[in-house]
Short mmCIF file of C-alpha atoms in Angstrom, two decimals:
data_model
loop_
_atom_site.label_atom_id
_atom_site.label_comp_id
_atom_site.label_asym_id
_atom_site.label_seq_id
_atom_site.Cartn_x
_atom_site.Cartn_y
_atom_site.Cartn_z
CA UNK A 14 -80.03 55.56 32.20
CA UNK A 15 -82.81 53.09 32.30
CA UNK A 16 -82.04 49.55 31.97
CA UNK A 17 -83.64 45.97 32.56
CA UNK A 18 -81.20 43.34 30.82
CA UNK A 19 -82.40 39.32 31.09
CA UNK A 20 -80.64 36.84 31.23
CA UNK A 21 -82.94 34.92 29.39
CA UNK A 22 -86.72 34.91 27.88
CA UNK A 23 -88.08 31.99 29.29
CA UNK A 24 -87.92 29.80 32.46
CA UNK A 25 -88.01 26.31 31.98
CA UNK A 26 -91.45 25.93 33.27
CA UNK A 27 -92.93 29.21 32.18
CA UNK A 28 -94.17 31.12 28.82
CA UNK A 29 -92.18 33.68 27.01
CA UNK A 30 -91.19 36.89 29.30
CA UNK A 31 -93.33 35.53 31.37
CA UNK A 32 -91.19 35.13 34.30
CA UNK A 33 -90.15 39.01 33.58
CA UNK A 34 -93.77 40.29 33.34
CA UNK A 35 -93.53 42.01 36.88
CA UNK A 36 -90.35 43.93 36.26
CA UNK A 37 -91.71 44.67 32.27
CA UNK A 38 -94.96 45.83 33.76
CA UNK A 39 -92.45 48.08 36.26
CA UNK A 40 -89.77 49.18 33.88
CA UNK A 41 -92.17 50.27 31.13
CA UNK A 42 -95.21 51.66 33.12
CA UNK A 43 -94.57 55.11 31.67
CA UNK A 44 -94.05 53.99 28.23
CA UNK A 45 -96.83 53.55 25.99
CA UNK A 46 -94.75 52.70 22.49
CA UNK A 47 -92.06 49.97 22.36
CA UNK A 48 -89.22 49.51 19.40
CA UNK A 49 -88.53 46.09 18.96
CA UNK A 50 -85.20 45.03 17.36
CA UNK A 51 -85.87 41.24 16.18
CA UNK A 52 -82.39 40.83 14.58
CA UNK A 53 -80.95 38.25 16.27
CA UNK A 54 -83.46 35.72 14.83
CA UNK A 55 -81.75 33.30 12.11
CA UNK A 56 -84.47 30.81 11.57
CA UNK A 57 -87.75 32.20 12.19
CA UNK A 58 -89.26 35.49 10.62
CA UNK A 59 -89.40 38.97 11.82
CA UNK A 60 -92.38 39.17 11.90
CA UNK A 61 -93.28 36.12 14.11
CA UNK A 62 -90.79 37.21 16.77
CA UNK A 63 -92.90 40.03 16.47
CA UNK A 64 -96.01 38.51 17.44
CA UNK A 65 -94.08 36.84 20.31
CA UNK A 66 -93.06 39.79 22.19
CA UNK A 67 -96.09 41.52 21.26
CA UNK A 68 -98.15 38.82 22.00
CA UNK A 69 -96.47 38.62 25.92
CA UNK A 70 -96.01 42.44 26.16
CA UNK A 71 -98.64 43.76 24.54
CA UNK A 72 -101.41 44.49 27.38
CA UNK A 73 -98.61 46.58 28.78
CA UNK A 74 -97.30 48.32 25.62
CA UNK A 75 -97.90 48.85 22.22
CA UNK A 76 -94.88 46.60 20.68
CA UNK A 77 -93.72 47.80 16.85
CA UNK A 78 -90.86 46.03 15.51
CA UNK A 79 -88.32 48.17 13.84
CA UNK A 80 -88.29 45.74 10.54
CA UNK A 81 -92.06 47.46 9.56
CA UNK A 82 -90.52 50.14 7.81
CA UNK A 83 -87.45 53.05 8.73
CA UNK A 84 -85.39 51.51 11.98
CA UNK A 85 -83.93 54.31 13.34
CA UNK A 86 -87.26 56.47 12.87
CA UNK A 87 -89.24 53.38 14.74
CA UNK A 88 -86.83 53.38 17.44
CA UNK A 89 -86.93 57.39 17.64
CA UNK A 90 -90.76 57.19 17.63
CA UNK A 91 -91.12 55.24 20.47
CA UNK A 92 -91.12 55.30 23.86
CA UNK A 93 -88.65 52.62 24.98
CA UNK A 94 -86.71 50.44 22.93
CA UNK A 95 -86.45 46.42 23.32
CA UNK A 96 -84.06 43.80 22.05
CA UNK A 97 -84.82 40.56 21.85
CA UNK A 98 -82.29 37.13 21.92
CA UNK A 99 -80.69 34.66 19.43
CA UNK A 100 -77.82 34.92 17.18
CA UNK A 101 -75.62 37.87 18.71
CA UNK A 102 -73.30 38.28 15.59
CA UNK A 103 -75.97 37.90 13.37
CA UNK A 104 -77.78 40.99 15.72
CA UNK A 105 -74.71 43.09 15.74
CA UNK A 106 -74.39 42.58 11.93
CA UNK A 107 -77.63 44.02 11.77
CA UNK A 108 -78.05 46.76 14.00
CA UNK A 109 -74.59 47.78 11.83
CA UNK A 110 -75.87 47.14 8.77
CA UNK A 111 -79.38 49.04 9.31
CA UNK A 112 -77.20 52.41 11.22
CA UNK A 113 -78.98 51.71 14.47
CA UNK A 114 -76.15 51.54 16.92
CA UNK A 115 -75.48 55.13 17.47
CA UNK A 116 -79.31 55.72 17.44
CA UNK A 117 -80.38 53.30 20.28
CA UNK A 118 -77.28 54.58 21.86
CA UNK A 119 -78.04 58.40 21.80
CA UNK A 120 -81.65 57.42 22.81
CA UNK A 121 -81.17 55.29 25.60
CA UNK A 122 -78.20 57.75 26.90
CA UNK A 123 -81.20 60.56 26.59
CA UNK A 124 -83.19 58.21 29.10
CA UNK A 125 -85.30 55.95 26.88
CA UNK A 126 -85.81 53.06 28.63
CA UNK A 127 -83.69 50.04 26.90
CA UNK A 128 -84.50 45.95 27.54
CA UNK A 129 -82.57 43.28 26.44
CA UNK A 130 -82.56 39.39 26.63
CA UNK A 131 -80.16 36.96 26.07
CA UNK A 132 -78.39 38.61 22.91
CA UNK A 133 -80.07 41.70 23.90
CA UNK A 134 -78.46 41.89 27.18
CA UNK A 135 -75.28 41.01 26.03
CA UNK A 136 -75.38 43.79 23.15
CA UNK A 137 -75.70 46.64 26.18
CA UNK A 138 -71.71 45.75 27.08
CA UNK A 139 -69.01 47.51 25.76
CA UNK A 140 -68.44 44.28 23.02
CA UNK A 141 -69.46 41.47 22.33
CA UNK A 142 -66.85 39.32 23.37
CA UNK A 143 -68.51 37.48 26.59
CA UNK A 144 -71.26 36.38 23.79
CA UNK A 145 -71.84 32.71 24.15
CA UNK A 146 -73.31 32.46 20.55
CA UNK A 147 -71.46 31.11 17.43
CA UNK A 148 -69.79 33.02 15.29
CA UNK A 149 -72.08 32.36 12.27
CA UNK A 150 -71.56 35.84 10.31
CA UNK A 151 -69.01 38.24 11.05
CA UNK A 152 -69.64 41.92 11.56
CA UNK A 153 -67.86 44.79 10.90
CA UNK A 154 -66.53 44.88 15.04
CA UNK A 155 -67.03 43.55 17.92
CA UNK A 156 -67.78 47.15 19.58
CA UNK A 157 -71.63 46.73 20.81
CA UNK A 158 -74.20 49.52 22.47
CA UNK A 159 -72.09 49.84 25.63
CA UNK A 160 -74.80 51.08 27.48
CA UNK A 161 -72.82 49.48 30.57
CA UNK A 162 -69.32 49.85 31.80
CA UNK A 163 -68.68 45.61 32.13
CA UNK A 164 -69.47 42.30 30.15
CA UNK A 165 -73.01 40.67 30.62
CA UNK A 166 -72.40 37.03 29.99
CA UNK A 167 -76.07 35.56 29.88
CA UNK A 168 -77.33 32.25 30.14
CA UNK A 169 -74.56 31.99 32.93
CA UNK A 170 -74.30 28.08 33.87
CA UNK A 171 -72.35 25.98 36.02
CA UNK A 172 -73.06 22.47 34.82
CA UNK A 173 -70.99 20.81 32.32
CA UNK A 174 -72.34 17.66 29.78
CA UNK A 175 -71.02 14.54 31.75
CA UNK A 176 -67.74 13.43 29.74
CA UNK A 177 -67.69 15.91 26.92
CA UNK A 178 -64.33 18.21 27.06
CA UNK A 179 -64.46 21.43 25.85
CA UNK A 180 -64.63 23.94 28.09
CA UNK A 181 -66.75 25.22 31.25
CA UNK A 182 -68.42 28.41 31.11
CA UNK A 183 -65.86 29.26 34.06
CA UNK A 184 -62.77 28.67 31.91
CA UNK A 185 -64.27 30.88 28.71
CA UNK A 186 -65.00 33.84 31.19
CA UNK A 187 -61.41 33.39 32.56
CA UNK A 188 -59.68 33.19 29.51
CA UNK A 189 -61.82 36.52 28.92
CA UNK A 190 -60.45 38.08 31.89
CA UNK A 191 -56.80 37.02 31.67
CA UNK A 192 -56.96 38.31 28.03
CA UNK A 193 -59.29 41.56 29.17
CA UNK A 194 -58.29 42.46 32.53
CA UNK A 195 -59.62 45.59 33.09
CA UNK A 196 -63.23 44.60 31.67
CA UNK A 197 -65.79 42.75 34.99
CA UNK A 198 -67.79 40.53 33.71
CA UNK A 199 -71.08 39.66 35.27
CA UNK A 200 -72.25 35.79 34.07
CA UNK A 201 -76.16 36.32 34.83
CA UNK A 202 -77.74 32.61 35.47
CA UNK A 203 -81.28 31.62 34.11
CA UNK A 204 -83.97 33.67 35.65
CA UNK A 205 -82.04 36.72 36.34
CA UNK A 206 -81.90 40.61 35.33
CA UNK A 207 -79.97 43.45 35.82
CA UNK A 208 -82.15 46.78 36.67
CA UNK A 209 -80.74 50.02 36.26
CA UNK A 210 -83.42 52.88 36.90
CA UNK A 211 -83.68 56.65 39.10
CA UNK A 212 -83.29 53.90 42.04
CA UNK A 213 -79.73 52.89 40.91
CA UNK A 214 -79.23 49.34 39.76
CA UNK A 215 -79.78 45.94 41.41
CA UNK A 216 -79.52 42.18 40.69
CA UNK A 217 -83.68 40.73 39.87
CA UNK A 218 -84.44 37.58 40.68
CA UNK A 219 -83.68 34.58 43.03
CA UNK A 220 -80.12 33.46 42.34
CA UNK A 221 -77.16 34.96 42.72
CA UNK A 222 -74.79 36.13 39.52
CA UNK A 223 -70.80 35.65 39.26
CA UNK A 224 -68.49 37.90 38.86
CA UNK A 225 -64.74 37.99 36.94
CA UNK A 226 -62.14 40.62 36.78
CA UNK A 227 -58.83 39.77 35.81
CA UNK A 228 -56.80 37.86 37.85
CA UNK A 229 -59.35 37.80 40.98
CA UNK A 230 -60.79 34.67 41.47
CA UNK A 231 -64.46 34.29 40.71
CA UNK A 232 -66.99 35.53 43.11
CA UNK A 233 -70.58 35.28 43.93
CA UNK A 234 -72.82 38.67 44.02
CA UNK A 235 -76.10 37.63 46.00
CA UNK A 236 -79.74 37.78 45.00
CA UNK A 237 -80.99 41.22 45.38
CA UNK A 238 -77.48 42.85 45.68
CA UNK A 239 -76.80 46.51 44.47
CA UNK A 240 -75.03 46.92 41.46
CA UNK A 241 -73.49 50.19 41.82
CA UNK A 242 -70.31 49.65 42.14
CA UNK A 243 -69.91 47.51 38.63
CA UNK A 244 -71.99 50.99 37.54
CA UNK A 245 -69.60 53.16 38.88
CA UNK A 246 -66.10 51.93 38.30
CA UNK B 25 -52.99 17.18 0.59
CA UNK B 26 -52.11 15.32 3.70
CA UNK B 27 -54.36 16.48 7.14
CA UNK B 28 -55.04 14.90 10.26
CA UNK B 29 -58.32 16.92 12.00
CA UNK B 30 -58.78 15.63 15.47
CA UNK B 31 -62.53 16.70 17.61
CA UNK B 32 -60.22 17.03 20.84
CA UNK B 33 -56.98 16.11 22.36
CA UNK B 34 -57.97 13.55 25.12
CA UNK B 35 -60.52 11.45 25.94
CA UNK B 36 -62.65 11.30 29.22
CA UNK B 37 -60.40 8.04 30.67
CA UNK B 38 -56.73 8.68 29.01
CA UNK B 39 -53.90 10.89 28.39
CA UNK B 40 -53.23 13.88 26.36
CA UNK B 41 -53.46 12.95 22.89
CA UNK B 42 -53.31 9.49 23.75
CA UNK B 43 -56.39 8.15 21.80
CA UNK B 44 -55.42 9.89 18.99
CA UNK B 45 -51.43 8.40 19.13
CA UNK B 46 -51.79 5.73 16.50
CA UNK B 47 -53.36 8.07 14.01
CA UNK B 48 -50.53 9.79 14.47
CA UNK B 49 -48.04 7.52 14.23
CA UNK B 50 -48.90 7.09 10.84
CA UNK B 51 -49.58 10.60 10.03
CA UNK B 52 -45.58 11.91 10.95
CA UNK B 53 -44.37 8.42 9.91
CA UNK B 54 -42.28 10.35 6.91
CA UNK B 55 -41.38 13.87 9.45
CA UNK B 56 -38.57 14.41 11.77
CA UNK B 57 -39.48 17.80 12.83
CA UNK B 58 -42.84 19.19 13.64
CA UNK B 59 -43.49 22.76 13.81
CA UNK B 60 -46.20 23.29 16.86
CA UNK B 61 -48.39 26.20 17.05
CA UNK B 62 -49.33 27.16 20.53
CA UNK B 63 -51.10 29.91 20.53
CA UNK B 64 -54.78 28.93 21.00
CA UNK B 65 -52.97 28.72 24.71
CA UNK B 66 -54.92 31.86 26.69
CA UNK B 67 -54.57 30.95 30.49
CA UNK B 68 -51.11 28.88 30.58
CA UNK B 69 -47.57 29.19 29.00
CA UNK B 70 -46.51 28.44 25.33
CA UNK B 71 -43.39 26.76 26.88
CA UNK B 72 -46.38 24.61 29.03
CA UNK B 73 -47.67 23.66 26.16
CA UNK B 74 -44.86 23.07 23.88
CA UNK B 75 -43.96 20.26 26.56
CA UNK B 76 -47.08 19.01 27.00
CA UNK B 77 -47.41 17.98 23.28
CA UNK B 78 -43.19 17.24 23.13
CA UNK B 79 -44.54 14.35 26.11
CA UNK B 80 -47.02 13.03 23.92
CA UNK B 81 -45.60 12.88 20.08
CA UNK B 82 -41.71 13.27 20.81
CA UNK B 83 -41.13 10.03 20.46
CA UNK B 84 -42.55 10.20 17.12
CA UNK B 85 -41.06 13.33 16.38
CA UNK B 86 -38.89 16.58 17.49
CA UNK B 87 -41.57 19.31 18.43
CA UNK B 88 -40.46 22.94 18.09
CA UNK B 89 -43.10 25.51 18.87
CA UNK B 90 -43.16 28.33 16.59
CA UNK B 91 -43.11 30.82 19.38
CA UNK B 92 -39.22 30.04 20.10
CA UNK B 93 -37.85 32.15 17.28
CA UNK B 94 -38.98 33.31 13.87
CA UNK B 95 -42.57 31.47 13.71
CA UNK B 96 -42.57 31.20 9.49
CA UNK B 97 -38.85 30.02 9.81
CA UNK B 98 -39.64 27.03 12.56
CA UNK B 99 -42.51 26.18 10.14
CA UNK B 100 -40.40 26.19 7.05
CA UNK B 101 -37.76 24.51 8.68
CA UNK B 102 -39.98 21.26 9.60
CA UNK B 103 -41.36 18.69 7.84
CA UNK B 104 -44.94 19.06 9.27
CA UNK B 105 -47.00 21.69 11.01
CA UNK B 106 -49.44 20.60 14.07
CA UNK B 107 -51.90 23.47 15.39
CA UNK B 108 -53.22 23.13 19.07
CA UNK B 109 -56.70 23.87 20.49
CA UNK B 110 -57.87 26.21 23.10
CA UNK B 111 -59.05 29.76 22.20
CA UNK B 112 -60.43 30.03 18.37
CA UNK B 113 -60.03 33.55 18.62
CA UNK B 114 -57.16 34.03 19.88
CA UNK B 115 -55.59 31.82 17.99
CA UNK B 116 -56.67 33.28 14.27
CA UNK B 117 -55.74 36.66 15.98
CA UNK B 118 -52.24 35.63 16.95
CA UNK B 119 -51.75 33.74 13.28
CA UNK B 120 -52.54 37.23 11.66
CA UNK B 121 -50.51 38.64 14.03
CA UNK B 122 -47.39 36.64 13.15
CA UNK B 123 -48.29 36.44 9.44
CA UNK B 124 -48.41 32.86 9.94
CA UNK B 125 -51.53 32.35 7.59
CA UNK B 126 -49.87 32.54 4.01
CA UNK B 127 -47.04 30.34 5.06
CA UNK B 128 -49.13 27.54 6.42
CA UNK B 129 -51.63 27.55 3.89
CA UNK B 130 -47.96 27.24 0.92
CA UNK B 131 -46.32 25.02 2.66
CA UNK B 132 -49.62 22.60 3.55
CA UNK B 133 -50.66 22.87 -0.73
CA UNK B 134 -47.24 22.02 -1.21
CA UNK B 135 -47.33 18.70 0.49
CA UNK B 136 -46.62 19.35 4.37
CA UNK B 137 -49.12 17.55 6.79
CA UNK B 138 -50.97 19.33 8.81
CA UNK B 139 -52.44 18.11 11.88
CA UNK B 140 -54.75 19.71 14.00
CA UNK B 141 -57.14 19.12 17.35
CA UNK B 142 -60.20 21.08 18.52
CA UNK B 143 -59.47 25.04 17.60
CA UNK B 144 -56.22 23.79 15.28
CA UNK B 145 -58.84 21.71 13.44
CA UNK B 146 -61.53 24.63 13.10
CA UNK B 147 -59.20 26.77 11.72
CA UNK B 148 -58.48 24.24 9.06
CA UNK B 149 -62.13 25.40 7.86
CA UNK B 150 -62.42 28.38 5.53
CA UNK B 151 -63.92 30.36 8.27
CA UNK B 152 -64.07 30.21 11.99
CA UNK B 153 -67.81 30.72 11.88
CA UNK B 154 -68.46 27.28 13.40
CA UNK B 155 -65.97 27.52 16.49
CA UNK B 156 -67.89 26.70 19.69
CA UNK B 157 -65.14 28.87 21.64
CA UNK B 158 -65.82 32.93 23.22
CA UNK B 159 -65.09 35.56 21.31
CA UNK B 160 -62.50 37.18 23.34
CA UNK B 161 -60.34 39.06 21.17
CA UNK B 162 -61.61 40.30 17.83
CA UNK B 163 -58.96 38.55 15.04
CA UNK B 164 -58.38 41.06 11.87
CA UNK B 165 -61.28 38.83 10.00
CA UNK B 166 -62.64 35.00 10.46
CA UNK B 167 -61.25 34.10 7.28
CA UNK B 168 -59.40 31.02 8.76
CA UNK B 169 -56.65 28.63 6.74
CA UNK B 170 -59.75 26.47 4.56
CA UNK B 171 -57.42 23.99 3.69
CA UNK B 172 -60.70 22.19 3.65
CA UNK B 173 -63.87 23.30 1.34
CA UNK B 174 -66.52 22.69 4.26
CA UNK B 175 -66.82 23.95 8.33
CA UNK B 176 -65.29 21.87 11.08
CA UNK B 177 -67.72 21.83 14.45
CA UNK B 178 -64.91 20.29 17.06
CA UNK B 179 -66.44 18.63 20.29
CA UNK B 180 -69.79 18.26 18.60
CA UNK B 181 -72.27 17.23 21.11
CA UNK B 182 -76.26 15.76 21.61
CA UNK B 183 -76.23 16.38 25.28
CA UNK B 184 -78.00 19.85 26.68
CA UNK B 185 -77.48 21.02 30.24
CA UNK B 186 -80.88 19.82 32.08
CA UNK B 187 -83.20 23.23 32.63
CA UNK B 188 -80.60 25.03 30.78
CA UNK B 189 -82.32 27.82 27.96
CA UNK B 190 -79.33 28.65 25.83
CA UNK B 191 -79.30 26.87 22.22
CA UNK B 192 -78.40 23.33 21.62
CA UNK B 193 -75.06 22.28 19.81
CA UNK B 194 -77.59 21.22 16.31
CA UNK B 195 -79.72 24.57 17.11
CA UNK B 196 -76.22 27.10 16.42
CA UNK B 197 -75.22 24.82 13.24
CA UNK B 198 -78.69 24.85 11.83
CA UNK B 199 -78.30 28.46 12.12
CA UNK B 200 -74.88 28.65 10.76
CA UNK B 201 -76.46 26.57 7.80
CA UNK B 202 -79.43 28.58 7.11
CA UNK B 203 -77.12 32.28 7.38
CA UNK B 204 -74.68 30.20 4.85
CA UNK B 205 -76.27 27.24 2.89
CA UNK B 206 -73.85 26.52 0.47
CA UNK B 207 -71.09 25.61 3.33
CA UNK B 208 -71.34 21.92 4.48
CA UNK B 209 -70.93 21.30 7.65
CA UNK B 210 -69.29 18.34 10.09
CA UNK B 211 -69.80 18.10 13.22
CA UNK B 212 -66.97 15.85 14.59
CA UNK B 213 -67.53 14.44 17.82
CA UNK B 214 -65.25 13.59 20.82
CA UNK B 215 -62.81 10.45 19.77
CA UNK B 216 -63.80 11.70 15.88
CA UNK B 217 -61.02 12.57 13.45
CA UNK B 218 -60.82 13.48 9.46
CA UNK B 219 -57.92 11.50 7.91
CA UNK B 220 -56.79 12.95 4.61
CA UNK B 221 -53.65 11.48 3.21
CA UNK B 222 -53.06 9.72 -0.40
CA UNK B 223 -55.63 7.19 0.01
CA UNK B 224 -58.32 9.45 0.30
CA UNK B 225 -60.39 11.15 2.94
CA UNK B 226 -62.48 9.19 6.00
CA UNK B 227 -63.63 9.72 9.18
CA UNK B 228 -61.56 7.77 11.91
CA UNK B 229 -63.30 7.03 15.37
CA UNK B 230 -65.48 4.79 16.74
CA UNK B 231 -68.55 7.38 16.58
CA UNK B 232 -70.43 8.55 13.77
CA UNK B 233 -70.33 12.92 12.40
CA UNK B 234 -72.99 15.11 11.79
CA UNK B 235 -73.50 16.63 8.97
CA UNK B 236 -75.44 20.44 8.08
CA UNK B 237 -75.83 21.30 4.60
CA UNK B 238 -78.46 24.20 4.02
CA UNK B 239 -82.34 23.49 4.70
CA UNK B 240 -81.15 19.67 4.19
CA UNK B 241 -82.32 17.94 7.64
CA UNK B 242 -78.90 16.50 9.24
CA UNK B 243 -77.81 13.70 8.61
CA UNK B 244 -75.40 11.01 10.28
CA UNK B 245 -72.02 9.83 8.59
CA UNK B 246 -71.23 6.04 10.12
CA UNK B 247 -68.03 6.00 11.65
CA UNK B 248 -65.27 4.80 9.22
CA UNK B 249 -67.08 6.41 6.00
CA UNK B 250 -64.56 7.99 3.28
CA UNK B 251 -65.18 12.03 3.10
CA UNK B 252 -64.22 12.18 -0.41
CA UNK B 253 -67.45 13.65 -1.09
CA UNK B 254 -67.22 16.29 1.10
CA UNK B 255 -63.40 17.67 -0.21
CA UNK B 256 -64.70 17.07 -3.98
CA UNK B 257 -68.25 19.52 -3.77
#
């Protein structure tokens, strides 16, 4: 199975994908067609999400959004399949409504290449339940793509806003794991990426990720660090 | 109807529900007993929290936490219902679970006062669609008590982790209000409560609310307005 799952889309300092465009122009250097599933945008258009992805991606691949006419024959079309971030409930209402789950599943399980961001990432765990999004729309489960065999938090962060108290991102991914205890979670901070490929599957970037399972306190899996073993529970 | 909707049950600088203890004073001025829901509780005790909130109202009241024999009977038994925060989910899960939705919804029409802080006030909203909290366990639907017509954001906050990518606090509502436009919105934040008793509705606090209402731009509510408007759409 060939994976790249981000964290995020953009860097604080840096365009959109941008800081991904190395392990893009890696991941999809045999591809020459990409599906693009835009659901999880609420308040801009299809279209323009679109022309984002396309507009960042597009020297590498030929980028066709799956809203341009049948999804599931888009996404069987093509030669690798991308989701992009926002809303995750609103995605996963989607990708239900428009009969694409067990199609980018039986695809990607086949060995088209699958990338995610954000929402994107998250949808490639078993549910959706380490989603940090609000719950604007409900779907019909919370049973995503699980492409992998443990929870991608994204956006991972360790700062909390000075006097405000609701929870830390710590204390949501705990009460995850004391209520989930067989599930690992992997909380992926800003600028990272999981990459699964022929290789076997490694942490991208320059920061390390934390990891949760059950009653084990937290821990911290280093820059660069194989992933393996979360692959092969 | 007689409700008392805190944002959160302590401040930065004071106890547990210690801000909040005049409001309450009043609130359970007529009630002896008060039937306490625990079970937005994920990572400590019900008993932990039945004491914690016996510390802070029982000198106002006698607090029995549903969990310590037939949950509809406790809440029959009493003379008002309080609903703790924590875990959104979890909480609407464990209400279905306990067919505790039906009887709290009667007995609050009736007359009962409800009072509720954080998850216990979101789930006074029709939905749970504007919880801030994980989706850990999936509850049977997010149809929640709506013993008020509009969404309750609890902890609503301006502030945004510095360098952090994930949305903003106004960014999820806005998207909440554009996927649902005919649901009003308040975003109550910390110190914030919704008073609604015989006099009328208002917002208690020292800080002003937000408020979302479709592709209307937000718009502040001073602190001390009455909410009338808001339970009479």
């Amino acid at each position: 199975m060939n994976l790249l799952l981000l964290s995020n889309s953009r860097n604080p300092d840096s365009g959109y994908l941008e800081h991904a465009r190395p392990w893009f122009s890696d991941f999809l250097s045999g591809a020459k067609t990409l599906a693009f599933v835009p659901y999880a945008a609420v308040r801009f258009g299809y279209d323009q999400y679109e022309k984002a992805v396309s507009d960042a991606l597009g020297d590498l691949v030929e980028v066709r959004s799956v809203h341009r006419g049948s999804p599931a024959d888009i996404v069987s079309e093509c030669d690798a399949v991308a989701v992009g971030g926002g809303n995750t409930f609103h995605l996963l209402h989607e990708l239900y409504r428009f009969g694409l789950i067990e199609g980018i599943r039986a695809a990607v399980a086949a060995g088209m290449p699958y990338c995610g961001w954000s929402a994107g990432s998250n949808i490639a765990s078993p549910t959706i339940r380490t989603t940090n999004d609000m719950p604007i729309i409900e779907p019909p489960s919370f049973d995503a793509l699980g492409l992998v065999p443990f929870q991608i938090n994204p956006h991972y962060l360790d700062a909390h806003p000075d006097r405000h108290m609701g929870e830390t991102r710590e204390e949501r991914l705990l009460e995850f794991a004391k209520v989930n205890p067989s599930v690992p979670v992997i909380g992926l901070r800003e600028g990272s990426a999981i990459l699964r490929d022929a290789n076997g599957a490694r942490l991208l970037g320059s920061r390390s990720a934390r990891i949760f399972r059950g009653s084990e306190p937290p821990a911290e899996l280093d820059a660069g660090s194989g992933l393996d073993v979360l692959f092969n529970q």
